[in-house]
Every structure is written in structure tokens, then in C-alpha cells.
PDB file of C-alpha atoms in Angstrom:
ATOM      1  CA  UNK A   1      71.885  98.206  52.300  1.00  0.00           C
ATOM      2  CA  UNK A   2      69.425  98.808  54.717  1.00  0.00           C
ATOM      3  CA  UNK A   3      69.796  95.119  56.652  1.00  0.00           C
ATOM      4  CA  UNK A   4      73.076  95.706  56.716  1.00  0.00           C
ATOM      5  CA  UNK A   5      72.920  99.567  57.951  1.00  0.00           C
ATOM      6  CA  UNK A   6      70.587  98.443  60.726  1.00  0.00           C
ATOM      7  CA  UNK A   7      72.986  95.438  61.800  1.00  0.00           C
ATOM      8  CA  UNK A   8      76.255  97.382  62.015  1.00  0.00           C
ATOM      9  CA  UNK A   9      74.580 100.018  63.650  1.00  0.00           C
ATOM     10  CA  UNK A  10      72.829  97.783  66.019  1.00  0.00           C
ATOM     11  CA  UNK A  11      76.689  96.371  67.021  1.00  0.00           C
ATOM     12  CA  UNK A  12      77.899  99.948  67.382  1.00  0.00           C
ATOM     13  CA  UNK A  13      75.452 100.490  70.266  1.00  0.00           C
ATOM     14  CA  UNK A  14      75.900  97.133  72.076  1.00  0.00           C
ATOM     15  CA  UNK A  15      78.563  98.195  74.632  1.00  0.00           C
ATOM     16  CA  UNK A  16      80.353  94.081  74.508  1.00  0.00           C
ATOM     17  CA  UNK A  17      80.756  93.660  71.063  1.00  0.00           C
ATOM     18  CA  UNK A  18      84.282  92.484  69.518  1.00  0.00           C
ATOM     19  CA  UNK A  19      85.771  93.145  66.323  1.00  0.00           C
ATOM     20  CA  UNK A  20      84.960  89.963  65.333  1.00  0.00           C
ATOM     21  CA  UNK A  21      81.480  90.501  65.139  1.00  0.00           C
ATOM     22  CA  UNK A  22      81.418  92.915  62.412  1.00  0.00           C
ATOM     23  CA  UNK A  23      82.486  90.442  60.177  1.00  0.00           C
ATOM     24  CA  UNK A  24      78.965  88.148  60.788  1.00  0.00           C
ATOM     25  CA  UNK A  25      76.799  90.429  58.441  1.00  0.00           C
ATOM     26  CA  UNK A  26      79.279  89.997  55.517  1.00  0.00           C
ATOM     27  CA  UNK A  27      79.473  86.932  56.193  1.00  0.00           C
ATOM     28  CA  UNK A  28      75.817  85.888  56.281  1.00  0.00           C
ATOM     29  CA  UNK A  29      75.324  87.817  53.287  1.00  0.00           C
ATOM     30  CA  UNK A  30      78.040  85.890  51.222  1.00  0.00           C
ATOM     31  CA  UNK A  31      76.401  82.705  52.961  1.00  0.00           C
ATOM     32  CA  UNK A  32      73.229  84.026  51.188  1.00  0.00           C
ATOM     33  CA  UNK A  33      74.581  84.422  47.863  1.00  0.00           C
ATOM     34  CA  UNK A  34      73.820  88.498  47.784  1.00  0.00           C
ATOM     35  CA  UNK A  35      75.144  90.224  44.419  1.00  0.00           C
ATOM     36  CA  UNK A  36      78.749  91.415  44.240  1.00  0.00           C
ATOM     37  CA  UNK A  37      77.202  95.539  44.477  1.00  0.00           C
ATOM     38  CA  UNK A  38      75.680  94.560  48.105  1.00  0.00           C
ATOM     39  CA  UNK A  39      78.531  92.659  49.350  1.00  0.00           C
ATOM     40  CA  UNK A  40      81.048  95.680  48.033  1.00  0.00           C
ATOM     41  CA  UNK A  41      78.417  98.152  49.987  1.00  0.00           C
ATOM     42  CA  UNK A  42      78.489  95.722  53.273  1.00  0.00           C
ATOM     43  CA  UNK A  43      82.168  96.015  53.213  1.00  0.00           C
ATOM     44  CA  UNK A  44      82.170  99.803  52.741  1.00  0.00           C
ATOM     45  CA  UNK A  45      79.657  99.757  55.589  1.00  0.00           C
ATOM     46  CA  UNK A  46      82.217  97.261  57.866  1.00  0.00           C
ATOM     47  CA  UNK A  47      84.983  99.534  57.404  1.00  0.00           C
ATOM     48  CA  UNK A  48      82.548 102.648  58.135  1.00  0.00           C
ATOM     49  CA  UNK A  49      81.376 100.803  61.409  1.00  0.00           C
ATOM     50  CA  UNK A  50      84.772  99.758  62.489  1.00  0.00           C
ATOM     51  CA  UNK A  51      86.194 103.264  61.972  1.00  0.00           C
ATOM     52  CA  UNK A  52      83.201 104.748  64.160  1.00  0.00           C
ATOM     53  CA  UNK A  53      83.623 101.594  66.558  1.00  0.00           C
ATOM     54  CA  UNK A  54      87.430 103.075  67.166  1.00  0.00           C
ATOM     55  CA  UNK A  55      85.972 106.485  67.674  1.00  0.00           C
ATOM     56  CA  UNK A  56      83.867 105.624  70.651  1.00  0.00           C
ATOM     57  CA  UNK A  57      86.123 103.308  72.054  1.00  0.00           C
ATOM     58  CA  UNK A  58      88.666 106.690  72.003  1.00  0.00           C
ATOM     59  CA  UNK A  59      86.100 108.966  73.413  1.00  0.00           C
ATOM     60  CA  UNK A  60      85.373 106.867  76.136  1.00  0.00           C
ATOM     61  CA  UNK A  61      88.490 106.217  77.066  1.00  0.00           C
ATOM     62  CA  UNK A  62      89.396 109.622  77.103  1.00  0.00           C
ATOM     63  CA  UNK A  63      86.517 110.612  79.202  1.00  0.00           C
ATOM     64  CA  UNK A  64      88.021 108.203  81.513  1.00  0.00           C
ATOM     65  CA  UNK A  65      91.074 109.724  81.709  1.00  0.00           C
ATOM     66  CA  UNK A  66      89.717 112.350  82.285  1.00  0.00           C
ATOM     67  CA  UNK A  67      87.463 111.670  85.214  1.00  0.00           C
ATOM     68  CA  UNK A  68      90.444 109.776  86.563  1.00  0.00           C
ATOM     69  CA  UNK A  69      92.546 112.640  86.682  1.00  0.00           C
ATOM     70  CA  UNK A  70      89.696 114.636  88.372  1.00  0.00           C
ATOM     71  CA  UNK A  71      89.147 112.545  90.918  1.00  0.00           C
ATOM     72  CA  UNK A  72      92.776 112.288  91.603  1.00  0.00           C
ATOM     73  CA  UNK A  73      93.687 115.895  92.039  1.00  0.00           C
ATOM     74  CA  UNK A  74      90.017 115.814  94.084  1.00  0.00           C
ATOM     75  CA  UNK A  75      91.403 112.646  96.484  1.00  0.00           C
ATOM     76  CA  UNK A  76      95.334 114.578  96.346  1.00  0.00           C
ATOM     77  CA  UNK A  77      93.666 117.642  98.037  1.00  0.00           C
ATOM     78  CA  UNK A  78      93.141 115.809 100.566  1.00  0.00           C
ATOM     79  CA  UNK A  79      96.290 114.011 101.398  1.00  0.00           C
ATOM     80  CA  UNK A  80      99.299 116.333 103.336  1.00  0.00           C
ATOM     81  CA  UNK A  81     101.696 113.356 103.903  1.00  0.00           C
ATOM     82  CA  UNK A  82     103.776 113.348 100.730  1.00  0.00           C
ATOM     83  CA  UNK A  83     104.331 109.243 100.935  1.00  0.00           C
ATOM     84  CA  UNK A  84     100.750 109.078 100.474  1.00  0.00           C
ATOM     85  CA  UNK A  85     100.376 111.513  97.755  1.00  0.00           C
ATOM     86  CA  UNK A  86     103.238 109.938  95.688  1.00  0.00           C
ATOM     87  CA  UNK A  87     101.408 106.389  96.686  1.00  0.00           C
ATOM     88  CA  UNK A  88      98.295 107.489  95.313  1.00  0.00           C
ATOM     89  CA  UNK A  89      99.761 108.938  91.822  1.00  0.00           C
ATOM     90  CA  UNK A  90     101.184 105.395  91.545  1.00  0.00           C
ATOM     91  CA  UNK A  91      97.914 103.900  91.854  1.00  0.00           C
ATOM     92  CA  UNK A  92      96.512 105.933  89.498  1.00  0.00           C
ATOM     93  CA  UNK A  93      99.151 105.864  86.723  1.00  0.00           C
ATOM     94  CA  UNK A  94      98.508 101.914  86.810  1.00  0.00           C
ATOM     95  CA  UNK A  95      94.914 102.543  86.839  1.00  0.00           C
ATOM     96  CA  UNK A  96      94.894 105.409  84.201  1.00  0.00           C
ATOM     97  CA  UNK A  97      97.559 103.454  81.961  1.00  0.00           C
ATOM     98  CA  UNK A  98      96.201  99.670  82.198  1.00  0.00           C
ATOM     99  CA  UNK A  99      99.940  99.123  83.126  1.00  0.00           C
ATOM    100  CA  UNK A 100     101.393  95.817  85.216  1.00  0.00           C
ATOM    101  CA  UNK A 101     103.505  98.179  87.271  1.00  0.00           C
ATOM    102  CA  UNK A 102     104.052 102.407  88.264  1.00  0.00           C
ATOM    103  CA  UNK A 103     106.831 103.953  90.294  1.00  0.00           C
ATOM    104  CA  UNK A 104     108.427 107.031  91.142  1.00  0.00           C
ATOM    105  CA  UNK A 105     112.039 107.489  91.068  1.00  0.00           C
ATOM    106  CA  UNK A 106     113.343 110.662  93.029  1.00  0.00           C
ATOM    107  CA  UNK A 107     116.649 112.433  92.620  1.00  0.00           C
ATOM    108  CA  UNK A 108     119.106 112.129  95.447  1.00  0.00           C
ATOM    109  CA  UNK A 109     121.484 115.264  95.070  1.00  0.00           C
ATOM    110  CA  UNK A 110     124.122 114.341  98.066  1.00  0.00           C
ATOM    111  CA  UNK A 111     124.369 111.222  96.343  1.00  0.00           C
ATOM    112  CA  UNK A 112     124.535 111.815  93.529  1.00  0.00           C
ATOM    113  CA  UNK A 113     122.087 109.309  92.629  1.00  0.00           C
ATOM    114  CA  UNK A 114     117.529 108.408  92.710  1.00  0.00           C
ATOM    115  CA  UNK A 115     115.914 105.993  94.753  1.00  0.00           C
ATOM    116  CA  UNK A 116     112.681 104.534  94.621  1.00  0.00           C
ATOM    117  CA  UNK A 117     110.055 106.187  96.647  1.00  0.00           C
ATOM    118  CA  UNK A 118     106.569 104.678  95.757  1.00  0.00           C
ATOM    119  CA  UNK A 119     105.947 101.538  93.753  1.00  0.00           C
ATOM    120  CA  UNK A 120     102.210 100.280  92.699  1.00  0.00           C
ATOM    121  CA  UNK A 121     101.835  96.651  91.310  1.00  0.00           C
ATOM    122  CA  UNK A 122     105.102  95.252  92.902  1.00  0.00           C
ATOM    123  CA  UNK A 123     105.920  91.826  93.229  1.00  0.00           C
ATOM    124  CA  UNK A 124     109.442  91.609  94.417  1.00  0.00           C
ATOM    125  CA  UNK A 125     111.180  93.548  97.193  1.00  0.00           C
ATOM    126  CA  UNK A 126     114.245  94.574  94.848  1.00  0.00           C
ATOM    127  CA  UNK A 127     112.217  97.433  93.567  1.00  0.00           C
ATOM    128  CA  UNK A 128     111.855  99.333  96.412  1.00  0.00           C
ATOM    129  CA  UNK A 129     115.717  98.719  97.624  1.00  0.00           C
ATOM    130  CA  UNK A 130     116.756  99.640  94.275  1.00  0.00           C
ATOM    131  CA  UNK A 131     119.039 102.786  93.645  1.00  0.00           C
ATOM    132  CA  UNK A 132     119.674 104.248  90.477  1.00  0.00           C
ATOM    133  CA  UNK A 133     122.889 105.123  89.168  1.00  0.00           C
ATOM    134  CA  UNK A 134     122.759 108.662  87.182  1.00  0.00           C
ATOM    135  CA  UNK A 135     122.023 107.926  84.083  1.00  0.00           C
ATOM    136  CA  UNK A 136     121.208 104.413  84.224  1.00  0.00           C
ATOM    137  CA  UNK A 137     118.053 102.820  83.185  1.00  0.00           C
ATOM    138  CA  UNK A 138     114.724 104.140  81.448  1.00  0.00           C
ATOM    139  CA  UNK A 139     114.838 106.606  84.290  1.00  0.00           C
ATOM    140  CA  UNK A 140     117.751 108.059  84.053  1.00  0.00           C
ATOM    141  CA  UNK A 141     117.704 108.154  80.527  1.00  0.00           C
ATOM    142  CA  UNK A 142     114.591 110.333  81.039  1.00  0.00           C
ATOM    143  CA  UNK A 143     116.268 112.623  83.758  1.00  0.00           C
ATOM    144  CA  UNK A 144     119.568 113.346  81.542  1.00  0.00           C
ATOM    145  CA  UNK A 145     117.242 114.473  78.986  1.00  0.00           C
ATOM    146  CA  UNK A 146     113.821 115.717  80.915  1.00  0.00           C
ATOM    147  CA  UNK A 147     112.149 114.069  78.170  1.00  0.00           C
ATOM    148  CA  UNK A 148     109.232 110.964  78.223  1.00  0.00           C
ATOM    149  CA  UNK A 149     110.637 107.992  76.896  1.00  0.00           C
ATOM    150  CA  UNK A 150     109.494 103.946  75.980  1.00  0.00           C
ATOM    151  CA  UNK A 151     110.962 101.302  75.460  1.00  0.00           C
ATOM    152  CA  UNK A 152     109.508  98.347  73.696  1.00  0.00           C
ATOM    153  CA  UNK A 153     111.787  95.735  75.007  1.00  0.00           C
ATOM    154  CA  UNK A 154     114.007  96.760  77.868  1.00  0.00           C
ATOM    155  CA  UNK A 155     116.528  94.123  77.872  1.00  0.00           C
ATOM    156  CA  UNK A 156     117.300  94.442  73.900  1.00  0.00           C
ATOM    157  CA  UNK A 157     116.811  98.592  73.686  1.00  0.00           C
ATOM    158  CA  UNK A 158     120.977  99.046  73.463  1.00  0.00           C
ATOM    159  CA  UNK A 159     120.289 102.965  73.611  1.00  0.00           C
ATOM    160  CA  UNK A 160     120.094 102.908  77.715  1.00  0.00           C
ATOM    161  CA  UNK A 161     122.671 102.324  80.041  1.00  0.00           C
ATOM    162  CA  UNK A 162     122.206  99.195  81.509  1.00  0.00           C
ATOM    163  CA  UNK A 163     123.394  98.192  85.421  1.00  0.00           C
ATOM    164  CA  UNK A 164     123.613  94.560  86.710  1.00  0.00           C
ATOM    165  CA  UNK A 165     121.265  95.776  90.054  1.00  0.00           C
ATOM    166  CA  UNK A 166     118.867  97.393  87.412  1.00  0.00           C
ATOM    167  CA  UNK A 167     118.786  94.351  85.068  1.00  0.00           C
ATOM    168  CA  UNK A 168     118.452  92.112  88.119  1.00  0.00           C
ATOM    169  CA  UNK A 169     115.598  94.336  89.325  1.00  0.00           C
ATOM    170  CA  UNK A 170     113.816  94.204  86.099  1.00  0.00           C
ATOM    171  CA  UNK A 171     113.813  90.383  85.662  1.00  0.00           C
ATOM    172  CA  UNK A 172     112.217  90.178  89.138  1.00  0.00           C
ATOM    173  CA  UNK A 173     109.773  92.615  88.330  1.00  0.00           C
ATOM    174  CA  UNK A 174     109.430  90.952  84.677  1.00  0.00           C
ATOM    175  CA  UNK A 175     109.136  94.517  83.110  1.00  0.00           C
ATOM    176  CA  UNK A 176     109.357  94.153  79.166  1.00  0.00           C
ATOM    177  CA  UNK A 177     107.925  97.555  77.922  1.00  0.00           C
ATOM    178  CA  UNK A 178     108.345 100.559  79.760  1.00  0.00           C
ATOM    179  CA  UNK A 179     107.849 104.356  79.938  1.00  0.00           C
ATOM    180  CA  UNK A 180     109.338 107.172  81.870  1.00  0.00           C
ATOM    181  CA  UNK A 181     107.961 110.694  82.074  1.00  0.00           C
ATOM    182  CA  UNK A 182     109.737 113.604  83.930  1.00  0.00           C
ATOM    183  CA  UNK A 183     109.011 114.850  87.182  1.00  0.00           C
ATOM    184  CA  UNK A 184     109.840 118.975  86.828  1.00  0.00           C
ATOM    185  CA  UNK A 185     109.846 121.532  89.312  1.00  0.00           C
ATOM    186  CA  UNK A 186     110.832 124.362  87.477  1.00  0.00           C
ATOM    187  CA  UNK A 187     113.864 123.896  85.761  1.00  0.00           C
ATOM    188  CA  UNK A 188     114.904 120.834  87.249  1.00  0.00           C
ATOM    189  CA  UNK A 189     113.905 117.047  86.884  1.00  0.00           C
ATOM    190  CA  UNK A 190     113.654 115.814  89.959  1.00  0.00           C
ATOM    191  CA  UNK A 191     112.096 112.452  89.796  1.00  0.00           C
ATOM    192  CA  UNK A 192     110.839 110.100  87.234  1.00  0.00           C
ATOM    193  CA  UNK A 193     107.594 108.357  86.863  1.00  0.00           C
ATOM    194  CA  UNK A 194     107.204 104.781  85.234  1.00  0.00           C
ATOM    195  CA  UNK A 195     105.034 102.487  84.027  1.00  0.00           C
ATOM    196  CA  UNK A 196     105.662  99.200  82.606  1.00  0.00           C
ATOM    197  CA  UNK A 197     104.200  96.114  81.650  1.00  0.00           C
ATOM    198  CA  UNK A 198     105.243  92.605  81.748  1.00  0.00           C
ATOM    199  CA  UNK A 199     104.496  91.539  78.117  1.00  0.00           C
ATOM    200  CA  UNK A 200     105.733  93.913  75.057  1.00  0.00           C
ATOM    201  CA  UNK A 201     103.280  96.809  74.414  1.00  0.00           C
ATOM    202  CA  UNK A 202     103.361  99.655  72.942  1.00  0.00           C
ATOM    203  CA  UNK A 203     102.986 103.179  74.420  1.00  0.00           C
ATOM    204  CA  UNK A 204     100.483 105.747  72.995  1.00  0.00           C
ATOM    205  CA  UNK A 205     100.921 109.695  72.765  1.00  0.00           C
ATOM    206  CA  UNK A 206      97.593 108.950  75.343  1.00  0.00           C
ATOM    207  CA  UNK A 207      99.423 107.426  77.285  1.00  0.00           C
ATOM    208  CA  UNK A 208     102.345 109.874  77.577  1.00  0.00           C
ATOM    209  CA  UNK A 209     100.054 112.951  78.189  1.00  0.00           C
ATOM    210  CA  UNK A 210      98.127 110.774  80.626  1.00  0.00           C
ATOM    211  CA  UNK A 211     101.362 109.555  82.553  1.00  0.00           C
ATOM    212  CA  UNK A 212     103.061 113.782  82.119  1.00  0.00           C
ATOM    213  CA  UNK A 213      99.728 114.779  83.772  1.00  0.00           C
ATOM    214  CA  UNK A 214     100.342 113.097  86.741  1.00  0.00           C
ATOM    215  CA  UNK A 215     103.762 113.206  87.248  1.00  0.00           C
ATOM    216  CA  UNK A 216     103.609 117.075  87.012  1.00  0.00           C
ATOM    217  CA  UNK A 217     100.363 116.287  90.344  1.00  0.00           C
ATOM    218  CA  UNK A 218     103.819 114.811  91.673  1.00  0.00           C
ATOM    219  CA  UNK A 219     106.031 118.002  91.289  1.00  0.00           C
ATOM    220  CA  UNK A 220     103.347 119.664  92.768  1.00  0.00           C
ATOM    221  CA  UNK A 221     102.858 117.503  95.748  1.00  0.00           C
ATOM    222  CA  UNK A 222     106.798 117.317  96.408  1.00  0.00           C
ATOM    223  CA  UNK A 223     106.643 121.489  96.375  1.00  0.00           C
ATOM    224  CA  UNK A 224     104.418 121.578  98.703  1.00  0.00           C
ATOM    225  CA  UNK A 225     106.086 119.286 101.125  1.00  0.00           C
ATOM    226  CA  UNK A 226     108.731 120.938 100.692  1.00  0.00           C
ATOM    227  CA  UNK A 227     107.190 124.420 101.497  1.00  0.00           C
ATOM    228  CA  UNK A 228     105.302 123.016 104.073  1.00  0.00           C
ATOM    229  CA  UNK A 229     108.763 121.637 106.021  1.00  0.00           C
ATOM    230  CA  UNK A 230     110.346 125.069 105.116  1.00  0.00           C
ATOM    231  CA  UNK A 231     107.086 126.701 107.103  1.00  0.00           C
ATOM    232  CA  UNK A 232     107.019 124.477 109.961  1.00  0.00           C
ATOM    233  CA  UNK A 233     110.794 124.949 110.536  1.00  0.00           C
ATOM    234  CA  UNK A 234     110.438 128.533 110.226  1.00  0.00           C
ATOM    235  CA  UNK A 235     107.417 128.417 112.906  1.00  0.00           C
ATOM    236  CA  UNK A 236     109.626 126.346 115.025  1.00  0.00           C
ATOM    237  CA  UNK A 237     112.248 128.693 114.873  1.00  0.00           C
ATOM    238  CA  UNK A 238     109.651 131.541 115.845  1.00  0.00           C
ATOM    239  CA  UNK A 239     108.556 129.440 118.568  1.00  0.00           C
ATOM    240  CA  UNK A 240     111.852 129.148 119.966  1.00  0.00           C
ATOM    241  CA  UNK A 241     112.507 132.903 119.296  1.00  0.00           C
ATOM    242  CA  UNK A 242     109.574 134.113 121.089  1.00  0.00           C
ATOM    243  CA  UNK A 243     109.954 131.951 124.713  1.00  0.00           C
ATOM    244  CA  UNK A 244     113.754 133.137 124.807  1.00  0.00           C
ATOM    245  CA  UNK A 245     112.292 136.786 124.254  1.00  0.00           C
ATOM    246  CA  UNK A 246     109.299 135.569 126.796  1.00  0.00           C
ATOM    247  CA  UNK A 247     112.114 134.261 129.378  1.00  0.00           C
ATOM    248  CA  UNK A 248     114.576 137.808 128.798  1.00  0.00           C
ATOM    249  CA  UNK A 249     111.420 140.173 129.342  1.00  0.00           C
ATOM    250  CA  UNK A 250     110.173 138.077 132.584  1.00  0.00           C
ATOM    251  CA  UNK A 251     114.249 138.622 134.067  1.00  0.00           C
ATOM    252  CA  UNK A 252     114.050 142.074 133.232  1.00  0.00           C
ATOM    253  CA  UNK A 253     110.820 142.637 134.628  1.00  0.00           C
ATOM    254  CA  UNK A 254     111.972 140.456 137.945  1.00  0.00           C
ATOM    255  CA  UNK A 255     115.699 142.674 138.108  1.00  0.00           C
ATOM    256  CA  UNK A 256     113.559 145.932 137.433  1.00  0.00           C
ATOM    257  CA  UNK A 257     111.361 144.676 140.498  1.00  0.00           C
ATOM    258  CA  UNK A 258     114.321 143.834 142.830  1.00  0.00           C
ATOM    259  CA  UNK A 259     115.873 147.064 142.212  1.00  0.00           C
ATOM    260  CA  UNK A 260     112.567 148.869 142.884  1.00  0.00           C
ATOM    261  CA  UNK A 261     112.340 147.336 146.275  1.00  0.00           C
ATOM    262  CA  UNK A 262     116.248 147.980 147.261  1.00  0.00           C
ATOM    263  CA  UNK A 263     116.368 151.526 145.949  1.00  0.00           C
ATOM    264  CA  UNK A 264     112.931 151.886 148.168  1.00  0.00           C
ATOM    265  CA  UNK A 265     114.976 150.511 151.378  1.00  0.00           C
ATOM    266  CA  UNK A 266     117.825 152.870 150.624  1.00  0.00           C
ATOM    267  CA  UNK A 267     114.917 155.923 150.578  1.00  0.00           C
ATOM    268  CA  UNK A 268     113.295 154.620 153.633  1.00  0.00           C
ATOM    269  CA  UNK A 269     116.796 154.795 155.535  1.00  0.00           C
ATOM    270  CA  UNK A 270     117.512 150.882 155.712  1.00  0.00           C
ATOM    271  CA  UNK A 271     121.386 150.746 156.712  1.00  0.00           C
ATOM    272  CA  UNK A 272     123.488 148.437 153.587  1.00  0.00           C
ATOM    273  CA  UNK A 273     123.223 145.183 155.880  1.00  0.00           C
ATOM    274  CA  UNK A 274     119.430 145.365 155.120  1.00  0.00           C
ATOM    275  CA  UNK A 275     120.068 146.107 151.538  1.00  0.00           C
ATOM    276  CA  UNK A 276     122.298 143.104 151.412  1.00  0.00           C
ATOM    277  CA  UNK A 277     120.399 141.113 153.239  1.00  0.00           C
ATOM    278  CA  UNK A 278     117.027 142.084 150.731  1.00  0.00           C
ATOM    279  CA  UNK A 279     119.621 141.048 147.902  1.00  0.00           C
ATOM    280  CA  UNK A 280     120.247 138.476 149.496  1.00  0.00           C
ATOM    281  CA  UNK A 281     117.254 137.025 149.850  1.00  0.00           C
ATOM    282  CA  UNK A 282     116.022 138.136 145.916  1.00  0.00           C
ATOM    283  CA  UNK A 283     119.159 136.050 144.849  1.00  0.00           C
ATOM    284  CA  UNK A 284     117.856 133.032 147.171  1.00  0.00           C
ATOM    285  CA  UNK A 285     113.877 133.259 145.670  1.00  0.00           C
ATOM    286  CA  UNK A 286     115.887 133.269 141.893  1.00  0.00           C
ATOM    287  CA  UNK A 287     114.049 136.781 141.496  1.00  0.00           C
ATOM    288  CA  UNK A 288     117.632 138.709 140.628  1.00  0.00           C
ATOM    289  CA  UNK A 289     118.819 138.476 137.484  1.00  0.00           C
ATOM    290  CA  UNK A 290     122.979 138.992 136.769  1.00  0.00           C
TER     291      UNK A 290
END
């Protein structure tokens, strides 16, 4: 009916309305007494409403995301320390998500092992002491198989491997539900990140694109650390190259002036003690090179 179009549209463009309050025109309407046909159309218009209501609520949040995301490869750009990129993508993944808590595991290869390198949302110090056993925990579960994966309720999910220290960790953090996403550089996982929250709730496929999105900002942050170290060695290496080439050009141009001014005293007649003495005195000034 037309009351009832104008109501249930009127709630889809407030921007604070609950669920709840699609239920009033019904409601008012039964209160009323209206015929079974316009009470059957009101709830035909309710479920129309609430479908739409769902709708915009995913649009918007999607347009979040995606702003999010924008503005964090925008503020990443920025950034050239890599503890502050990986600090930032942890912000954001508990931003972007709506989570309790995001990390970032990293692989340690000479161990054998990950370790925690940036943590958003916090509350105990285990966390960031914490070191992973391969294998062990949502994260390693993820890095065996470089796959995203959720668990409802950590401590009952019997398909991980679970460690006293990770257990001990997770009470303290009170983590129920969690996710991991893989952190590739090309072939190879080489960190996790996380999100969790401390009450159970589920994860969406939203939520898993959102959370791959930034963990593969991540990958791309670590690469360029790491090429960044590999060209500052490199250009420390060249610096070091080029002042010993600096230093053996300057002794050859000091021995190629020393012999230049003996072989002249041996032209102008100079007996050998006045050679040996101008030797002499080249060796004493550091001007002769051996």
C-alpha cells in the first residue's frame, strides 16, 4: 500500500535506523485492524525493504573498504621504514575488519621458526615475545598451506596444532575467532597476517579479500626493504671501492712524481748521494710509494 510504501521507504533513507524498526508499520497496521490482503502486501513490502536495507548497508561498506585501502597504499607511499609500514597495515586491518586485534607474523628461515613483528590492538606483552613454532597455530596452519584460514573458536578448532606458549598467548590476548591470510612474495609465504576478535564471530569472504589485500601491501613493503638494504649495501660497497681506487691513483700519481724529480737529478748530473738523499727526503714527506 501506499502508507506503507512511503514508510519503509522513508526508513531506508534514514541513515540510524535498526532492523527493528521495520517491523513498526506492520505492526501499527495489525494494531489498526487492516484486512489480511494489506497486511500480506506490508509484509511483502518488509521483506522488500529489509533486502534493499542489506544492499546499502553492503555498498557502503564496500565503498569503505575501498577508500580504506586507498588511503592506505596513499599513507604506505610515504613510509620507507619497514616497522612502520608493517605498523600501519596492522592498523588498518583492525580498522578495515572491525577486528579486536591484527598482527603480522614473519618467517624466520635460520630458525626455523616466525616471530611477531607488528601487533595493533594488544593488551598483553606475550604477543609481541611470542615465537611460533612451524606449523603451530592459525598462522602456521596458514603458512604450511599459503592459504587464508578462520577459526570460529580457537581453543576447540582440533584441526591446528596447538603449543602451550601459543595457548598461553591467546588467553592473554582473549582471541576467540580468528583469521590468517598469507603474506607471498612470489612463491614463498613469508609471513602471516591476523585478525581476531575476542568474542566468536564469523569471518566473511569480505573480510578475507579485505585482509589478502593488505597483506599482499605487506609483501610489497618487505620487497622493497629488502631491495632497498640490497642497494644501500651495494652503494656502500661502491663507496668503499672507489676511495681505495681514489687512495691507489693518488700513490701512483705521488711515486710517478718522485721518480720524475730523481730521474731529473740524475739528467742534471746530481752525484747518487743527492739522489739518495732526494729519496730520502720523498720517503720522510710520505710522498714515495713501495
Amino acid at each position: 500500500m501506499a502508507v506503507g510504501s512511503a514508510s519503509y521507504l522513508e526508513l531506508l533513507l534514514a541513515s540510524d535506523t535498526d532492523v527493528a524498526d521495520f517491523d513498526e508499520p506492520l505492526t501499527q497496521a495489525r494494531a489498526k485492524g487492516a484486512p489480511a490482503d494489506q497486511l500480506a502486501e506490508l509484509e511483502r513490502e518488509r521483506a522488500l525493504a529489509l533486502r534493499v536495507r542489506e544492499i546499502l548497508i553492503g555498498h557502503r561498506r564496500h565503498q569503505a573498504e575501498l577508500q580504506l585501502l586507498n588511503d592506505t597504499a596513499h599513507d604506505l607511499a610515504a613510509l620507507h621504514d619497514l616497522d612502520a609500514v608493517l605498523q600501519a597495515i596492522s592498523d588498518r586491518a583492525r580498522r578495515l575488519l572491525d577486528c579486536d586485534l591484527a598482527y603480522i607474523s614473519l618467517s624466520d628461515r635460520d630458525r626455523g621458526d616466525s616471530y611477531i613483528k607488528a601487533a595493533s590492538g594488544n593488551i598483553s606483552g606475550l604477543l609481541r615475545a611470542l615465537r611460533l613454532p612451524s606449523g603451530a597455530g592459525v598462522g602456521g596452519m596458514v603458512a604450511r598451506t599459503g592459504a587464508p584460514y578462520s577459526v570460529l573458536s580457537y581453543h576447540e578448532d582440533k584441526s591446528i596444532i596447538h603449543t602451550a606458549e601459543i595457548d598461553r598467548t591467546v588467553r592473554a590476548e582473549k582471541m576467540v575467532s580468528l583469521l590468517g591470510v598469507p603474506v607471498v612474495l612470489g612463491r614463498h609465504v613469508i609471513g602471516v597476517l591476523l585478525a581476531a576478535h575476542r568474542e566468536q564471530r564469523t569471518f566473511s569472504g569480505r573480510d578475507v579479500n579485505a585482509l589478502s589485500m593488505l597483506a599482499a601491501h605487506a609483501a610489497v613493503a618487505i620487497d622493497n626493504s629488502r631491495l632497498l638494504g640490497e642497494a644501500r649495501a651495494a652503494a656502500d660497497e661502491l663507496r668503499v671501492a672507489n676511495a681505495t681506487t681514489r687512495s691507489h691513483a693518488e700513490d701512483l700519481e705521488r711515486s710517478a712524481a718522485v721518480h720524475e724529480r730523481l730521474t731529473r737529478l740524475v739528467l742534471d748530473g746530481k752525484g747518487v748521494e743527492d739522489v739518495v738523499q732526494a729519496a730520502a727526503n720523498s720517503v720522510a714527506a710520505g710522498a714515495w710509494c713501495w
